[in-house]
Amino acid sequence: MQFVNLKHAQDRVDFATAVQRGLGLDRGLYFPAAIEPLADVPGLLALPFVERSARLLAQLTGLSLDLTGALVEQAFDFPIEQREVADSVHALELFHGPSLAFKDFGARFMAACLAEFSRDQPTTILTATSGDTGAAVAHAFHGKAGVRAVILYPEGRISPLQEKLFCTLGENVHTVAVAADFDHCQALVKDAFEDEVLRTRIGLNSANSINVARLLAQVCYYFESVARLQGQAPVFCVPSGNFGNVTACGIARALGLPMKRILAATNVNDTVPRYLADGHWAPEATVATVTNAMDISRPNNFPRVEALARRAGMPISDYLHAVAVSDENTLDALRALDASGYLADPHSALGWQALQGQLAPGEQGVFLCTAHPAKFAEVIEEALSRSVPLPPPLAAVRDKTVLSARIPADYSALLAELG
Ligand SMILES: *Cc1c(COP(=O)(O)O)cnc(C)c1O
């Protein structure tokens, strides 16, 4: 399988190279050169999750089935749950991994790939996070020999517990609080990638959702969801920030996974819903919301959604709808879900809210639960006036010291941190 740089069609590489480079020439994103519909989708749906995922990833990456089998076994070592929370409405819980968010799928598969592909070279993983990526990447690389992980995040804009979950690990995990918003953190990472000297010296590699390994890993849980619906085609509702998860869902569709359509749900950082409505790409300043992992107004992965439309002959308007949800409606949704007996984190509640009124009679809806409720305990406690019990991974870090460095949003400050 070849991967093509979306900014330079002649920059074509194999999967291992795309994963190691992270970004191509001129910050171009890599994307599969061709996505062919699978021959036997029902046969695949009948397989257990890990075996099916190994086959999907062998097809998507061009690696051998033996190798993807070994990588997937390391990476997907935690369960997925799908619960019917109301008639025909299903919660796809992707937060049962070590960092309690769906990003564990992509981060752990990518870490397994990088450890495999860069055995003898020094490697620095540099990534920007609006919260959950950092935790997933930190846990995925923590203790991996020969790899250092450097994680930037916007100071004061992620929840205190979220910070504890990934900024207290130490060893080969170095966290940096930047006095700016997520878009600035992301810009610093991009600057570092353009710095050829630095790149070679420290073996720079990216680990946010722009790395194609993460994206491909996420295709697997959409198949699991449909398998659990006995092959019925659902409407998928995806709480979205950087639009990696929506891209993965679109790839699943291009591979032939039965689904009615995709509903991308954003908070008031609604660049994509506005774009789909009026055709103008007009990002505004990023606003802080109760769904802070989605406080992104320049979604990095959107060019891949458009590339998929061109390459797989899937016009966006045929399958992708987008809805923006206010904080007020997200909190109301959280309360309504809780009253019906289901405790959701704010991002998942936003997804449920966006699905309301969108299902035709007889349709099944699946909303992605992207984080464990306890990860956003502060918001939930305020909305419900009661405390949320901490699951073991969070209870274990609650009283630990945050080890992060603090820098201004300035490239020379980042260079000093990278050493
Ligand atoms: C990252 C994240 C999202 C957004 O996913 P994208 O792939 O960036 O669109 C939604 N919810 C949570 C909890 C997240 O961590």
Tab-separated table of C-alpha atoms and ligand atoms in Angstrom:
chain	number	residue	atom	x	y	z
A	1	MET	CA	0.000	0.000	0.000
A	2	GLN	CA	1.278	3.435	-0.958
A	3	PHE	CA	0.635	6.611	1.018
A	4	VAL	CA	0.443	9.890	-0.820
A	5	ASN	CA	1.224	13.368	0.481
A	6	LEU	CA	-1.946	15.397	-0.033
A	7	LYS	CA	0.117	18.474	-0.898
A	8	HIS	CA	2.583	16.751	-3.273
A	9	ALA	CA	1.181	13.896	-5.326
A	10	GLN	CA	4.724	12.757	-6.251
A	11	ASP	CA	5.662	12.287	-2.568
A	12	ARG	CA	4.557	8.640	-2.258
A	13	VAL	CA	5.902	6.384	0.478
A	14	ASP	CA	5.177	3.066	2.126
A	15	PHE	CA	3.357	2.791	5.448
A	16	ALA	CA	6.490	2.543	7.627
A	17	THR	CA	7.926	5.725	6.095
A	18	ALA	CA	4.617	7.594	6.426
A	19	VAL	CA	4.424	6.625	10.106
A	20	GLN	CA	8.029	7.599	10.814
A	21	ARG	CA	7.786	10.921	8.995
A	22	GLY	CA	4.451	11.890	10.475
A	23	LEU	CA	4.107	14.779	8.029
A	24	GLY	CA	5.351	14.900	4.449
A	25	LEU	CA	6.959	17.713	2.436
A	26	ASP	CA	5.385	21.158	3.149
A	27	ARG	CA	3.494	19.720	6.126
A	28	GLY	CA	1.412	17.597	3.795
A	29	LEU	CA	-0.728	14.868	5.349
A	30	TYR	CA	-0.254	11.271	4.208
A	31	PHE	CA	-3.281	9.350	3.043
A	32	PRO	CA	-3.768	5.892	1.473
A	33	ALA	CA	-3.303	6.235	-2.306
A	34	ALA	CA	-6.267	3.920	-2.877
A	35	ILE	CA	-8.979	2.511	-0.658
A	36	GLU	CA	-10.636	-0.498	-2.256
A	37	PRO	CA	-13.959	-1.881	-0.989
A	38	LEU	CA	-13.363	-5.158	0.881
A	39	ALA	CA	-14.406	-8.394	-0.764
A	40	ASP	CA	-16.206	-10.042	2.161
A	41	VAL	CA	-17.492	-7.598	4.765
A	42	PRO	CA	-19.986	-10.054	6.373
A	43	GLY	CA	-17.163	-12.589	6.757
A	44	LEU	CA	-14.998	-9.981	8.471
A	45	LEU	CA	-17.824	-8.899	10.755
A	46	ALA	CA	-18.127	-12.483	11.967
A	47	LEU	CA	-14.527	-12.489	13.290
A	48	PRO	CA	-13.448	-11.508	16.825
A	49	PHE	CA	-12.271	-7.888	17.240
A	50	VAL	CA	-8.498	-8.440	17.358
A	51	GLU	CA	-8.393	-10.869	14.435
A	52	ARG	CA	-10.703	-8.692	12.315
A	53	SER	CA	-8.631	-5.596	13.142
A	54	ALA	CA	-5.401	-7.364	12.125
A	55	ARG	CA	-6.966	-8.152	8.737
A	56	LEU	CA	-8.310	-4.640	8.239
A	57	LEU	CA	-4.948	-3.107	9.096
A	58	ALA	CA	-3.036	-5.523	6.875
A	59	GLN	CA	-5.258	-4.422	4.001
A	60	LEU	CA	-4.913	-0.712	4.823
A	61	THR	CA	-1.154	-0.655	5.544
A	62	GLY	CA	0.272	-3.320	3.250
A	63	LEU	CA	2.071	-4.933	6.231
A	64	SER	CA	1.916	-8.711	6.623
A	65	LEU	CA	-0.986	-10.209	8.537
A	66	ASP	CA	1.501	-11.724	11.005
A	67	LEU	CA	2.919	-8.307	11.792
A	68	THR	CA	-0.405	-6.466	12.089
A	69	GLY	CA	-1.613	-9.345	14.268
A	70	ALA	CA	1.294	-8.826	16.677
A	71	LEU	CA	0.889	-5.021	16.677
A	72	VAL	CA	-2.856	-5.134	17.256
A	73	GLU	CA	-2.507	-7.641	20.054
A	74	GLN	CA	-0.203	-5.236	21.934
A	75	ALA	CA	-2.246	-2.141	21.137
A	76	PHE	CA	-5.872	-3.256	21.535
A	77	ASP	CA	-5.499	-4.942	24.907
A	78	PHE	CA	-8.624	-3.467	26.523
A	79	PRO	CA	-12.362	-3.965	25.941
A	80	ILE	CA	-14.961	-2.061	23.888
A	81	GLU	CA	-18.549	-1.865	25.147
A	82	GLN	CA	-21.707	-0.981	23.247
A	83	ARG	CA	-24.905	-0.318	25.234
A	84	GLU	CA	-28.416	0.544	24.088
A	85	VAL	CA	-29.202	3.634	26.207
A	86	ALA	CA	-32.615	4.275	24.631
A	87	ASP	CA	-34.678	2.616	21.933
A	88	SER	CA	-32.387	2.281	18.865
A	89	VAL	CA	-29.742	4.576	20.382
A	90	HIS	CA	-26.438	2.927	21.271
A	91	ALA	CA	-23.460	4.214	23.226
A	92	LEU	CA	-20.174	2.939	21.740
A	93	GLU	CA	-17.819	3.139	24.727
A	94	LEU	CA	-14.242	3.572	23.564
A	95	PHE	CA	-12.805	4.709	26.894
A	96	HIS	CA	-11.818	1.490	28.642
A	97	GLY	CA	-8.086	1.843	27.876
A	98	PRO	CA	-5.291	3.134	30.175
A	99	SER	CA	-5.931	6.846	29.519
A	100	LEU	CA	-9.735	6.464	29.643
A	101	ALA	CA	-10.331	7.936	26.167
A	102	PHE	CA	-10.718	6.578	22.625
A	103	LYS	CA	-7.323	7.979	21.710
A	104	ASP	CA	-5.754	4.902	23.304
A	105	PHE	CA	-6.633	2.936	20.140
A	106	GLY	CA	-4.674	5.169	17.788
A	107	ALA	CA	-1.860	6.055	20.153
A	108	ARG	CA	-1.142	2.473	21.186
A	109	PHE	CA	-1.176	1.162	17.613
A	110	MET	CA	1.093	3.996	16.503
A	111	ALA	CA	3.496	3.438	19.411
A	112	ALA	CA	3.685	-0.267	18.599
A	113	CYS	CA	4.388	0.588	14.923
A	114	LEU	CA	7.079	3.154	15.740
A	115	ALA	CA	8.836	0.874	18.190
A	116	GLU	CA	8.844	-1.776	15.441
A	117	PHE	CA	10.000	0.531	12.597
A	118	SER	CA	12.667	2.566	14.423
A	119	ARG	CA	14.483	-0.052	16.432
A	120	ASP	CA	17.995	1.426	16.195
A	121	GLN	CA	17.489	5.189	15.785
A	122	PRO	CA	16.921	7.712	18.598
A	123	THR	CA	13.314	8.914	18.361
A	124	THR	CA	11.566	11.936	19.881
A	125	ILE	CA	7.805	11.959	19.727
A	126	LEU	CA	6.565	15.560	19.687
A	127	THR	CA	2.862	16.178	19.919
A	128	ALA	CA	0.361	18.856	20.863
A	129	THR	CA	-2.726	17.912	22.792
A	130	SER	CA	-5.971	19.529	23.834
A	131	GLY	CA	-6.101	16.921	26.599
A	132	ASP	CA	-6.747	13.324	25.693
A	133	THR	CA	-4.131	12.768	22.996
A	134	GLY	CA	-1.436	13.607	25.506
A	135	ALA	CA	-2.593	11.029	28.007
A	136	ALA	CA	-2.938	8.348	25.373
A	137	VAL	CA	0.464	9.096	23.823
A	138	ALA	CA	2.171	9.343	27.214
A	139	HIS	CA	0.852	5.961	28.313
A	140	ALA	CA	1.488	4.347	24.938
A	141	PHE	CA	5.198	5.340	24.960
A	142	HIS	CA	5.934	5.352	28.690
A	143	GLY	CA	8.851	3.002	29.329
A	144	LYS	CA	9.451	2.191	25.622
A	145	ALA	CA	13.214	1.937	25.096
A	146	GLY	CA	14.895	4.439	22.756
A	147	VAL	CA	11.842	6.711	22.511
A	148	ARG	CA	11.312	10.072	24.251
A	149	ALA	CA	7.812	11.615	24.250
A	150	VAL	CA	7.458	15.434	24.467
A	151	ILE	CA	3.883	16.608	24.896
A	152	LEU	CA	2.690	20.238	24.613
A	153	TYR	CA	-0.645	21.361	25.992
A	154	PRO	CA	-2.456	24.666	26.600
A	155	GLU	CA	-1.820	25.700	30.196
A	156	GLY	CA	-4.977	25.942	32.303
A	157	ARG	CA	-7.248	24.705	29.506
A	158	ILE	CA	-7.357	21.037	30.332
A	159	SER	CA	-8.989	19.610	33.419
A	160	PRO	CA	-6.768	19.187	36.502
A	161	LEU	CA	-7.409	15.448	36.612
A	162	GLN	CA	-6.651	15.124	32.917
A	163	GLU	CA	-3.340	16.856	33.587
A	164	LYS	CA	-2.538	14.458	36.439
A	165	LEU	CA	-3.196	11.497	34.207
A	166	PHE	CA	-0.305	12.217	31.845
A	167	CYS	CA	1.926	14.835	33.463
A	168	THR	CA	2.962	12.692	36.445
A	169	LEU	CA	4.590	9.762	34.619
A	170	GLY	CA	8.153	11.119	34.251
A	171	GLU	CA	11.014	8.977	32.866
A	172	ASN	CA	10.870	9.178	29.057
A	173	VAL	CA	7.681	11.290	29.114
A	174	HIS	CA	8.313	15.071	29.147
A	175	THR	CA	5.240	17.351	29.399
A	176	VAL	CA	5.241	21.093	28.597
A	177	ALA	CA	2.468	23.568	29.559
A	178	VAL	CA	2.311	26.370	26.966
A	179	ALA	CA	0.777	29.747	27.891
A	180	ALA	CA	-1.578	29.773	24.864
A	181	ASP	CA	-4.460	27.851	23.286
A	182	PHE	CA	-4.291	24.500	21.510
A	183	ASP	CA	-3.989	25.994	18.030
A	184	HIS	CA	-0.783	27.756	19.131
A	185	CYS	CA	0.591	24.496	20.557
A	186	GLN	CA	-0.154	22.825	17.250
A	187	ALA	CA	1.608	25.655	15.380
A	188	LEU	CA	4.741	25.174	17.541
A	189	VAL	CA	4.795	21.481	16.685
A	190	LYS	CA	4.509	22.289	12.993
A	191	ASP	CA	7.399	24.791	13.288
A	192	ALA	CA	9.564	22.096	14.857
A	193	PHE	CA	8.765	19.717	12.018
A	194	GLU	CA	9.878	22.331	9.491
A	195	ASP	CA	13.223	22.676	11.276
A	196	GLU	CA	15.282	20.135	9.306
A	197	VAL	CA	18.327	20.437	11.566
A	198	LEU	CA	16.335	19.722	14.693
A	199	ARG	CA	14.378	17.007	12.979
A	200	THR	CA	17.409	14.936	12.119
A	201	ARG	CA	19.295	15.676	15.334
A	202	ILE	CA	16.624	14.344	17.680
A	203	GLY	CA	14.781	11.989	15.309
A	204	LEU	CA	11.591	14.002	15.437
A	205	ASN	CA	8.329	12.216	14.985
A	206	SER	CA	4.739	13.262	15.421
A	207	ALA	CA	2.071	11.496	17.410
A	208	ASN	CA	-1.046	13.611	17.189
A	209	SER	CA	-3.942	12.675	14.980
A	210	ILE	CA	-2.018	13.725	11.880
A	211	ASN	CA	-0.002	10.476	12.077
A	212	VAL	CA	-1.643	8.099	9.641
A	213	ALA	CA	-1.145	5.059	11.917
A	214	ARG	CA	-3.521	6.521	14.466
A	215	LEU	CA	-6.150	7.215	11.890
A	216	LEU	CA	-6.097	3.710	10.442
A	217	ALA	CA	-6.289	2.063	13.878
A	218	GLN	CA	-9.518	3.959	14.545
A	219	VAL	CA	-11.227	2.374	11.546
A	220	CYS	CA	-11.393	-0.900	13.499
A	221	TYR	CA	-13.942	0.052	16.153
A	222	TYR	CA	-16.533	1.126	13.597
A	223	PHE	CA	-16.495	-2.453	12.303
A	224	GLU	CA	-16.893	-3.722	15.865
A	225	SER	CA	-19.913	-1.490	16.386
A	226	VAL	CA	-21.680	-2.803	13.265
A	227	ALA	CA	-20.730	-6.388	14.175
A	228	ARG	CA	-22.544	-5.891	17.483
A	229	LEU	CA	-25.584	-4.553	15.627
A	230	GLN	CA	-25.613	-7.835	13.665
A	231	GLY	CA	-24.632	-6.020	10.489
A	232	GLN	CA	-27.412	-3.387	10.568
A	233	ALA	CA	-26.286	-0.069	9.067
A	234	PRO	CA	-26.341	2.657	11.757
A	235	VAL	CA	-26.088	6.428	11.721
A	236	PHE	CA	-22.757	7.155	13.435
A	237	CYS	CA	-22.597	10.315	15.500
A	238	VAL	CA	-19.010	11.410	16.153
A	239	PRO	CA	-18.088	14.157	18.670
A	240	SER	CA	-15.430	15.998	16.661
A	241	GLY	CA	-12.499	18.353	17.151
A	242	ASN	CA	-9.637	17.615	14.792
A	243	PHE	CA	-11.819	15.359	12.617
A	244	GLY	CA	-9.567	12.288	12.804
A	245	ASN	CA	-12.399	10.147	14.098
A	246	VAL	CA	-14.733	11.302	11.317
A	247	THR	CA	-12.024	10.552	8.747
A	248	ALA	CA	-11.634	7.022	10.153
A	249	CYS	CA	-15.399	6.533	9.966
A	250	GLY	CA	-15.347	7.685	6.331
A	251	ILE	CA	-12.547	5.204	5.560
A	252	ALA	CA	-14.665	2.433	7.113
A	253	ARG	CA	-17.498	3.477	4.804
A	254	ALA	CA	-15.188	3.459	1.773
A	255	LEU	CA	-14.113	-0.081	2.725
A	256	GLY	CA	-17.760	-1.111	2.500
A	257	LEU	CA	-18.839	-1.067	6.149
A	258	PRO	CA	-22.638	-0.713	6.194
A	259	MET	CA	-23.683	2.666	7.603
A	260	LYS	CA	-26.462	5.107	6.788
A	261	ARG	CA	-24.499	8.325	7.215
A	262	ILE	CA	-22.091	10.121	9.533
A	263	LEU	CA	-23.104	12.961	11.791
A	264	ALA	CA	-20.151	15.075	12.930
A	265	ALA	CA	-20.979	16.888	16.172
A	266	THR	CA	-18.918	19.905	17.222
A	267	ASN	CA	-19.202	22.403	20.071
A	268	VAL	CA	-19.455	26.134	19.244
A	269	ASN	CA	-16.076	25.867	17.504
A	270	ASP	CA	-18.160	25.135	14.437
A	271	THR	CA	-15.906	25.737	11.429
A	272	VAL	CA	-17.029	22.509	9.745
A	273	PRO	CA	-20.812	22.793	10.288
A	274	ARG	CA	-20.645	26.314	8.848
A	275	TYR	CA	-18.463	25.147	5.964
A	276	LEU	CA	-20.840	22.325	5.049
A	277	ALA	CA	-23.757	24.766	5.175
A	278	ASP	CA	-22.330	27.626	3.110
A	279	GLY	CA	-19.125	26.392	1.435
A	280	HIS	CA	-16.888	28.966	3.161
A	281	TRP	CA	-13.910	27.814	5.199
A	282	ALA	CA	-13.865	30.566	7.825
A	283	PRO	CA	-12.261	29.516	11.145
A	284	GLU	CA	-12.860	31.914	14.018
A	285	ALA	CA	-10.911	32.346	17.266
A	286	THR	CA	-11.104	29.186	19.381
A	287	VAL	CA	-13.576	29.403	22.261
A	288	ALA	CA	-13.186	27.431	25.523
A	289	THR	CA	-16.121	25.056	26.184
A	290	VAL	CA	-17.075	22.218	28.567
A	291	THR	CA	-15.967	19.793	25.827
A	292	ASN	CA	-12.380	21.007	25.839
A	293	ALA	CA	-10.934	18.111	23.820
A	294	MET	CA	-12.933	19.548	20.927
A	295	ASP	CA	-11.951	23.212	21.304
A	296	ILE	CA	-10.421	23.363	17.850
A	297	SER	CA	-11.336	25.810	15.126
A	298	ARG	CA	-8.826	24.664	12.483
A	299	PRO	CA	-9.353	20.912	12.276
A	300	ASN	CA	-6.173	19.413	10.880
A	301	ASN	CA	-7.739	16.325	9.422
A	302	PHE	CA	-10.367	17.991	7.282
A	303	PRO	CA	-8.171	17.843	4.133
A	304	ARG	CA	-8.279	14.057	4.537
A	305	VAL	CA	-12.078	14.071	4.580
A	306	GLU	CA	-11.933	15.978	1.297
A	307	ALA	CA	-9.267	13.650	-0.110
A	308	LEU	CA	-11.458	10.680	0.710
A	309	ALA	CA	-14.313	12.299	-1.172
A	310	ARG	CA	-12.106	12.638	-4.274
A	311	ARG	CA	-10.299	9.318	-4.067
A	312	ALA	CA	-13.113	7.004	-3.046
A	313	GLY	CA	-15.742	8.791	-5.120
A	314	MET	CA	-17.735	9.626	-1.990
A	315	PRO	CA	-19.070	13.190	-2.280
A	316	ILE	CA	-19.161	14.651	1.233
A	317	SER	CA	-22.743	15.831	0.877
A	318	ASP	CA	-23.856	12.199	0.318
A	319	TYR	CA	-22.842	10.950	3.722
A	320	LEU	CA	-21.552	13.634	6.088
A	321	HIS	CA	-23.774	15.966	8.085
A	322	ALA	CA	-22.579	18.286	10.837
A	323	VAL	CA	-24.262	19.803	13.862
A	324	ALA	CA	-22.918	22.291	16.426
A	325	VAL	CA	-24.074	21.994	20.048
A	326	SER	CA	-23.876	24.766	22.670
A	327	ASP	CA	-22.524	24.190	26.188
A	328	GLU	CA	-26.008	24.734	27.545
A	329	ASN	CA	-27.462	21.957	25.391
A	330	THR	CA	-24.524	19.659	26.181
A	331	LEU	CA	-25.113	20.056	29.916
A	332	ASP	CA	-28.867	19.533	29.469
A	333	ALA	CA	-28.075	16.351	27.531
A	334	LEU	CA	-25.758	15.188	30.302
A	335	ARG	CA	-28.588	15.652	32.830
A	336	ALA	CA	-31.185	13.968	30.609
A	337	LEU	CA	-28.927	10.969	30.021
A	338	ASP	CA	-28.149	10.719	33.721
A	339	ALA	CA	-31.866	10.827	34.554
A	340	SER	CA	-32.360	7.895	32.183
A	341	GLY	CA	-29.645	5.965	34.028
A	342	TYR	CA	-26.595	6.617	31.845
A	343	LEU	CA	-23.689	8.737	33.040
A	344	ALA	CA	-21.794	10.192	30.051
A	345	ASP	CA	-18.830	12.545	29.885
A	346	PRO	CA	-19.591	15.952	28.287
A	347	HIS	CA	-18.126	14.987	24.858
A	348	SER	CA	-20.228	11.836	24.678
A	349	ALA	CA	-23.321	13.711	25.920
A	350	LEU	CA	-22.764	16.249	23.127
A	351	GLY	CA	-22.783	13.370	20.622
A	352	TRP	CA	-26.035	11.996	22.044
A	353	GLN	CA	-27.580	15.467	21.882
A	354	ALA	CA	-26.604	15.913	18.217
A	355	LEU	CA	-28.304	12.617	17.384
A	356	GLN	CA	-31.664	13.756	18.808
A	357	GLY	CA	-34.239	14.218	16.076
A	358	GLN	CA	-31.848	12.872	13.409
A	359	LEU	CA	-33.051	9.259	13.181
A	360	ALA	CA	-35.806	8.211	10.789
A	361	PRO	CA	-38.188	5.507	12.092
A	362	GLY	CA	-36.410	2.139	12.127
A	363	GLU	CA	-32.899	3.638	12.015
A	364	GLN	CA	-30.264	2.720	14.587
A	365	GLY	CA	-28.041	5.474	15.977
A	366	VAL	CA	-24.592	4.967	17.501
A	367	PHE	CA	-22.952	7.859	19.357
A	368	LEU	CA	-19.296	7.531	20.220
A	369	CYS	CA	-18.409	7.800	23.899
A	370	THR	CA	-14.972	9.276	23.557
A	371	ALA	CA	-13.958	9.649	27.227
A	372	HIS	CA	-14.762	8.134	30.610
A	373	PRO	CA	-17.054	10.407	32.687
A	374	ALA	CA	-14.580	10.512	35.568
A	375	LYS	CA	-12.069	12.256	33.325
A	376	PHE	CA	-14.371	15.272	33.323
A	377	ALA	CA	-15.569	14.958	36.894
A	378	GLU	CA	-15.464	18.741	37.526
A	379	VAL	CA	-17.968	19.495	34.750
A	380	ILE	CA	-20.212	16.595	35.707
A	381	GLU	CA	-20.198	17.473	39.404
A	382	GLU	CA	-21.253	20.981	38.565
A	383	ALA	CA	-24.019	19.817	36.217
A	384	LEU	CA	-25.407	17.061	38.443
A	385	SER	CA	-24.502	18.363	41.922
A	386	ARG	CA	-23.017	15.058	42.959
A	387	SER	CA	-19.576	13.542	42.824
A	388	VAL	CA	-18.342	11.032	40.267
A	389	PRO	CA	-16.461	8.019	41.635
A	390	LEU	CA	-12.898	7.839	40.322
A	391	PRO	CA	-11.911	4.668	38.452
A	392	PRO	CA	-8.596	3.111	39.591
A	393	PRO	CA	-6.300	4.782	36.981
A	394	LEU	CA	-7.436	8.253	38.108
A	395	ALA	CA	-7.527	7.525	41.841
A	396	ALA	CA	-3.909	6.418	41.518
A	397	VAL	CA	-2.682	9.772	40.144
A	398	ARG	CA	-4.907	12.214	42.040
A	399	ASP	CA	-2.315	13.124	44.664
A	400	LYS	CA	0.777	12.951	42.476
A	401	THR	CA	2.816	16.036	41.518
A	402	VAL	CA	2.526	17.527	38.022
A	403	LEU	CA	6.021	17.405	36.498
A	404	SER	CA	5.428	19.725	33.506
A	405	ALA	CA	7.744	22.503	32.359
A	406	ARG	CA	6.046	25.860	31.576
A	407	ILE	CA	6.884	27.946	28.505
A	408	PRO	CA	5.474	30.903	26.525
A	409	ALA	CA	4.143	30.220	23.003
A	410	ASP	CA	7.544	30.884	21.488
A	411	TYR	CA	9.628	28.619	19.263
A	412	SER	CA	12.946	29.387	20.974
A	413	ALA	CA	11.403	28.360	24.304
A	414	LEU	CA	10.342	25.073	22.772
A	415	LEU	CA	13.838	24.517	21.361
A	416	ALA	CA	15.310	24.984	24.820
A	417	GLU	CA	12.959	22.304	26.153
A	418	LEU	CA	13.850	19.875	23.406
A	419	GLY	CA	17.551	20.188	24.262
B	1	LIG	C1	-9.909	14.000	20.721
B	1	LIG	C2	-11.271	13.943	21.302
B	1	LIG	C3	-12.393	14.217	20.521
B	1	LIG	C4	-12.287	14.690	19.081
B	1	LIG	O1	-11.783	13.727	18.202
B	1	LIG	P1	-11.168	14.175	16.788
B	1	LIG	O2	-10.712	12.925	16.146
B	1	LIG	O3	-10.052	15.128	17.083
B	1	LIG	O4	-12.266	14.843	16.030
B	1	LIG	C5	-13.630	14.062	21.104
B	1	LIG	N1	-13.766	13.701	22.402
B	1	LIG	C6	-12.707	13.432	23.186
B	1	LIG	C7	-12.930	13.040	24.605
B	1	LIG	C8	-11.428	13.541	22.659
B	1	LIG	O5	-10.387	13.294	23.435
